[in-house]
Coordinates of C-alpha atoms in Angstrom, one line a residue:
F1 CA 47.9 247.6 120.4
T2 CA 48.8 250.0 117.6
A3 CA 52.4 250.9 116.7
G4 CA 52.2 253.8 119.2
G5 CA 51.2 251.5 122.0
I6 CA 47.6 252.7 122.3
K7 CA 45.0 250.0 123.1
I8 CA 41.9 250.2 120.9
S9 CA 38.8 248.2 121.7
P10 CA 36.7 247.1 118.7
W11 CA 33.6 246.8 120.9
V12 CA 31.0 249.6 121.4
Q13 CA 28.4 249.5 124.0
V14 CA 24.9 250.2 122.6
P15 CA 22.9 252.5 125.0
N16 CA 20.4 250.6 127.2
Y17 CA 17.5 252.5 125.6
Y18 CA 18.0 250.5 122.4
T19 CA 17.5 247.4 124.5
D20 CA 14.4 248.8 126.1
L21 CA 13.0 249.7 122.7
N22 CA 13.8 246.2 121.4
H23 CA 11.9 244.6 124.3
W24 CA 8.9 246.9 123.7
L25 CA 8.8 246.1 120.0
N26 CA 8.9 242.4 120.7
E27 CA 5.9 242.7 122.9
Q28 CA 3.7 244.2 120.2
K29 CA 1.3 241.7 118.6
D30 CA 2.0 242.3 114.9
D31 CA 4.5 241.3 112.3
G32 CA 5.3 244.8 111.0
R33 CA 8.7 246.1 110.0
I34 CA 10.5 249.1 111.5
I35 CA 12.1 251.9 109.4
H36 CA 14.8 254.2 110.7
F37 CA 14.6 258.0 110.2
P38 CA 16.2 260.3 109.2
I39 CA 16.3 258.3 106.1
N40 CA 19.9 257.3 105.3
P41 CA 20.9 258.0 101.6
G42 CA 23.9 255.6 102.1
D43 CA 24.7 252.8 104.5
G44 CA 27.0 254.5 107.0
L45 CA 26.5 256.9 110.0
R46 CA 27.9 258.0 113.3
Y47 CA 26.1 257.7 116.6
S48 CA 27.9 260.6 118.3
D49 CA 25.8 260.8 121.4
W50 CA 26.7 257.3 122.6
E51 CA 29.1 257.1 125.5
H52 CA 31.6 255.6 123.1
P53 CA 30.6 256.9 119.7
Y54 CA 30.0 254.4 116.9
L55 CA 31.0 255.0 113.3
G56 CA 30.2 252.4 110.7
I57 CA 27.5 250.6 108.8
E58 CA 23.9 251.3 110.0
P59 CA 23.4 248.5 112.6
G60 CA 19.6 248.5 113.1
E61 CA 19.2 245.0 111.6
Y62 CA 21.6 243.6 114.2
I63 CA 20.2 245.6 117.2
F64 CA 16.5 244.9 116.7
K65 CA 14.8 241.5 116.4
R66 CA 12.2 242.9 113.9
P67 CA 13.0 243.2 110.3
S68 CA 14.6 246.6 109.9
I69 CA 14.9 249.1 107.0
G70 CA 17.6 251.7 107.4
K71 CA 20.2 251.8 104.6
N72 CA 20.6 252.0 100.9
G73 CA 21.4 248.4 100.0
Q74 CA 21.3 247.1 96.5
G75 CA 18.4 244.7 97.2
A76 CA 16.2 247.6 98.6
K77 CA 16.7 250.2 95.8
L78 CA 13.4 249.4 94.1
Y79 CA 11.5 251.1 97.0
Y80 CA 14.3 252.8 98.9
N81 CA 15.2 255.2 96.0
V82 CA 11.5 256.3 95.8
L83 CA 11.6 257.0 99.6
L84 CA 14.9 259.0 99.1
Q85 CA 13.2 261.1 96.4
R86 CA 10.3 261.9 98.8
F87 CA 12.9 263.3 101.3
N88 CA 15.0 265.0 98.5
K89 CA 18.0 262.7 99.3
F90 CA 18.2 260.6 96.1
S91 CA 21.5 260.8 94.3
P92 CA 21.7 258.8 91.0
L93 CA 24.3 256.0 90.8
A94 CA 25.2 256.4 94.5
Y95 CA 25.9 253.2 96.5
G96 CA 25.5 250.9 93.4
T97 CA 23.5 250.8 90.2
D98 CA 19.9 252.1 90.2
P99 CA 17.0 250.1 88.9
D100 CA 14.5 251.9 86.7
I101 CA 11.9 253.5 89.0
T102 CA 10.3 255.9 86.6
N103 CA 7.1 253.8 86.5
S104 CA 7.3 252.5 90.0
E105 CA 4.0 251.4 91.7
F106 CA 5.7 252.6 94.9
R107 CA 4.5 256.2 94.6
S108 CA 1.5 256.8 96.8
E109 CA 0.7 260.3 97.7
Q110 CA 0.6 259.6 101.5
L111 CA 3.7 258.3 103.3
Y112 CA 1.7 255.8 105.4
E113 CA 0.4 254.2 102.1
E114 CA 4.0 253.7 100.9
L115 CA 5.0 252.2 104.2
A116 CA 2.0 249.9 104.1
K117 CA 3.4 248.3 101.0
L118 CA 6.4 247.4 103.0
N119 CA 4.4 246.3 106.0
V120 CA 6.2 249.0 108.1
R121 CA 4.2 249.7 111.3
Y122 CA 6.8 251.6 113.3
I123 CA 9.1 254.5 112.5
I124 CA 12.2 255.0 114.7
L125 CA 13.3 258.6 114.8
H126 CA 17.0 258.8 115.9
K127 CA 18.1 261.9 117.8
D128 CA 21.6 260.5 118.5
I129 CA 23.0 260.6 115.0
D130 CA 25.7 263.0 113.9
P131 CA 24.0 265.0 111.0
E132 CA 27.3 265.8 109.4
I133 CA 28.5 262.2 108.9
G134 CA 27.0 259.9 106.2
L135 CA 24.7 262.6 104.8
V136 CA 21.9 261.5 107.2
G137 CA 21.1 265.1 108.2
P138 CA 19.4 266.6 111.2
F139 CA 16.4 265.0 112.8
E140 CA 14.4 268.2 113.4
P141 CA 13.0 268.6 109.8
V142 CA 11.9 265.0 109.8
E143 CA 10.2 265.5 113.2
E144 CA 8.3 268.4 111.7
Y145 CA 7.4 266.4 108.6
L146 CA 6.1 263.4 110.6
A147 CA 4.0 265.6 112.8
K148 CA 2.0 266.6 109.7
Q149 CA 1.5 263.1 108.2
D150 CA -1.9 261.3 108.2
N151 CA -2.1 258.0 110.1
I152 CA 1.4 258.5 111.6
K153 CA 1.6 259.3 115.3
K154 CA 4.3 259.5 117.9
I155 CA 3.5 256.9 120.6
N156 CA 6.6 256.4 122.7
T157 CA 10.1 257.6 123.6
F158 CA 13.1 255.6 124.6
G159 CA 16.1 257.8 125.5
K160 CA 17.0 259.6 122.2
L161 CA 14.6 257.4 120.1
D162 CA 11.1 258.5 119.3
V163 CA 8.7 255.8 118.1
Y164 CA 5.9 256.5 115.7
K165 CA 3.0 254.1 114.9
V166 CA 2.0 253.8 111.3
E167 CA -1.7 253.1 111.1
I168 CA -2.0 250.7 108.1
P169 CA -4.9 248.3 107.5
K170 CA -4.9 245.4 110.0
D171 CA -5.3 242.8 107.2
I172 CA -1.9 243.8 105.7
H173 CA 0.9 241.5 106.8
L174 CA 4.1 240.0 105.4
I175 CA 1.8 237.5 103.6
Y176 CA -1.7 238.5 102.8
S177 CA -4.3 238.9 100.1
P178 CA -6.5 242.0 99.4
D179 CA -9.3 239.6 98.4
A180 CA -9.1 236.5 100.7
K181 CA -8.7 235.6 104.4
V182 CA -5.1 234.5 105.0
S183 CA -3.3 233.5 108.2
Y184 CA 0.3 232.3 108.1
Q185 CA 3.0 230.7 110.2
K186 CA 6.7 231.3 109.8
I187 CA 8.7 228.2 110.2
N188 CA 12.0 229.8 109.3
P189 CA 13.1 232.6 107.0
T190 CA 12.8 230.3 104.0
L191 CA 9.6 228.5 104.8
Y192 CA 6.0 229.6 105.6
Y193 CA 2.7 227.8 105.9
A194 CA -0.5 229.7 105.2
S195 CA -4.2 228.9 105.5
V196 CA -6.6 230.5 103.1
V197 CA -10.4 230.9 102.9
S198 CA -11.7 232.3 99.6
D199 CA -14.8 232.1 97.5
S200 CA -13.2 233.4 94.3
A201 CA -9.8 233.6 92.6
F202 CA -7.4 236.0 94.4
D203 CA -3.9 237.4 94.6
L204 CA -1.5 236.4 97.3
Y205 CA 1.1 239.0 98.3
F206 CA 4.5 238.3 99.9
L207 CA 6.2 241.5 100.9
E208 CA 9.8 240.4 100.3
N209 CA 11.9 241.4 97.4
F210 CA 10.8 239.6 94.2
D211 CA 12.8 236.5 93.5
P212 CA 11.7 233.6 91.2
N213 CA 13.1 231.2 93.7
W214 CA 10.3 232.1 96.1
Q215 CA 7.7 229.4 95.2
V216 CA 4.1 228.7 96.2
Y217 CA 2.6 225.1 96.4
I218 CA -0.9 223.9 96.9
D219 CA -1.5 220.2 97.3
G220 CA 2.0 219.7 96.1
Q221 CA 1.5 221.6 92.9
K222 CA 3.6 224.7 92.1
I223 CA 1.6 227.9 91.3
E224 CA 3.3 229.2 88.1
D225 CA 1.6 232.6 87.9
H226 CA 4.2 234.6 89.8
S227 CA 4.8 238.3 89.2
K228 CA 5.7 241.5 91.0
V229 CA 3.5 243.7 93.1
F230 CA 4.3 247.3 94.2
S231 CA 7.2 247.1 91.8
Y232 CA 9.3 245.1 94.3
A233 CA 7.4 242.3 96.1
N234 CA 6.0 238.9 95.1
K235 CA 2.5 238.1 93.9
W236 CA 0.8 234.9 92.9
R237 CA -2.6 234.5 91.2
I238 CA -4.5 231.7 93.0
N239 CA -7.5 230.1 91.3
K240 CA -8.4 227.6 93.9
L241 CA -11.6 228.2 96.0
G242 CA -12.6 227.2 99.4
S243 CA -10.5 226.5 102.5
F244 CA -7.0 225.2 101.9
D245 CA -3.3 225.4 102.9
I246 CA -0.4 226.9 101.1
T247 CA 3.3 226.3 101.3
L248 CA 5.6 229.2 100.5
K249 CA 9.3 228.3 100.3
Y250 CA 12.6 229.5 99.0
K251 CA 13.6 226.8 96.6
P252 CA 17.4 226.9 97.0
Q253 CA 17.0 226.0 100.6
D254 CA 16.0 222.5 99.4
F255 CA 19.5 222.0 98.1
V256 CA 21.1 223.2 101.4
D257 CA 18.9 220.9 103.4
E258 CA 19.8 218.0 101.1
G259 CA 23.4 218.8 101.6
I260 CA 23.0 218.8 105.3
R261 CA 21.2 215.4 105.2
I262 CA 24.0 214.0 103.0
S263 CA 26.7 215.4 105.3
K264 CA 25.0 213.9 108.4
S265 CA 24.7 210.5 106.7
V266 CA 28.4 210.6 105.6
V267 CA 29.4 211.5 109.2
L268 CA 27.2 208.7 110.6
L269 CA 28.7 206.2 108.1
L270 CA 32.3 207.3 108.9
S271 CA 31.5 207.0 112.6
L272 CA 30.2 203.5 112.2
I273 CA 33.2 202.5 110.1
C274 CA 35.5 204.0 112.8
L275 CA 33.6 202.2 115.6
T276 CA 33.6 198.9 113.7
Y277 CA 37.4 199.3 113.2
L278 CA 38.0 200.1 116.9
I279 CA 35.9 197.0 118.0
W280 CA 37.8 194.8 115.5
K281 CA 41.1 196.2 116.7
W282 CA 40.1 195.7 120.3
K283 CA 39.1 192.0 119.7
L284 CA 42.3 191.4 117.7
N285 CA 44.5 192.8 120.6
K286 CA 42.4 190.8 123.1
V287 CA 43.0 187.5 121.2
S288 CA 46.8 188.3 121.1
Y289 CA 46.8 189.1 124.8
D290 CA 45.0 185.8 125.7
R291 CA 47.5 183.8 123.8

């Protein structure tokens, strides 16, 4: 209750058509990301057409299971600022410091080529956003823009959400190589296993923000040649030939896992000590009772 006695619920019901779209996306047989349009120059917006309007941080990453791009976060600026420039929405020094993007590799002429570098395969055009809140703007100009783009086609509609398919090469994935055959398995967000077939040296791409803590191992040996690709993502130069396996991992997770193992060992040890004490106490009481 507020001071005036008015009950306010912090919960907002997301329209069912978001659930329907999420189910549909989960049924698609690819690992592509989604991106939300109209592109948001900040991180806040207002869904005014919902039964109970929502005002706050862009919630796509929580609503949809697929990786979602929809706000101007500090970690995304290396490519997000370039997208904002494309739609004339870039404002210097807004929502955090800006990296130098003057020589960005993320500057293809066609939009679909830019989205391919992010492994974006679906555009979600929102028609339920208040254009006056959060500087998102109206959806109509974006709808007209997308209709003119090569390799981008509207394929479905869920309520007030239009879905566009971005036709990018089928061999582009979260982890891939332009020169070798690569398949991969995601164990968790910090660990991937990949299988490679190659008859020459090749580059391995991992389309997540560059971080030196992402490491690649072959036969237990760390690959040291780690650099950026597309100005934001990870690339390793692999000189091994033939058919072999690769482990890609986020190194700090090792310390977390070790901490968990130590914690479990300590809990087990303390449990054994407590159990031993209880047994000893029970035997002592039993002897005293027998006497």
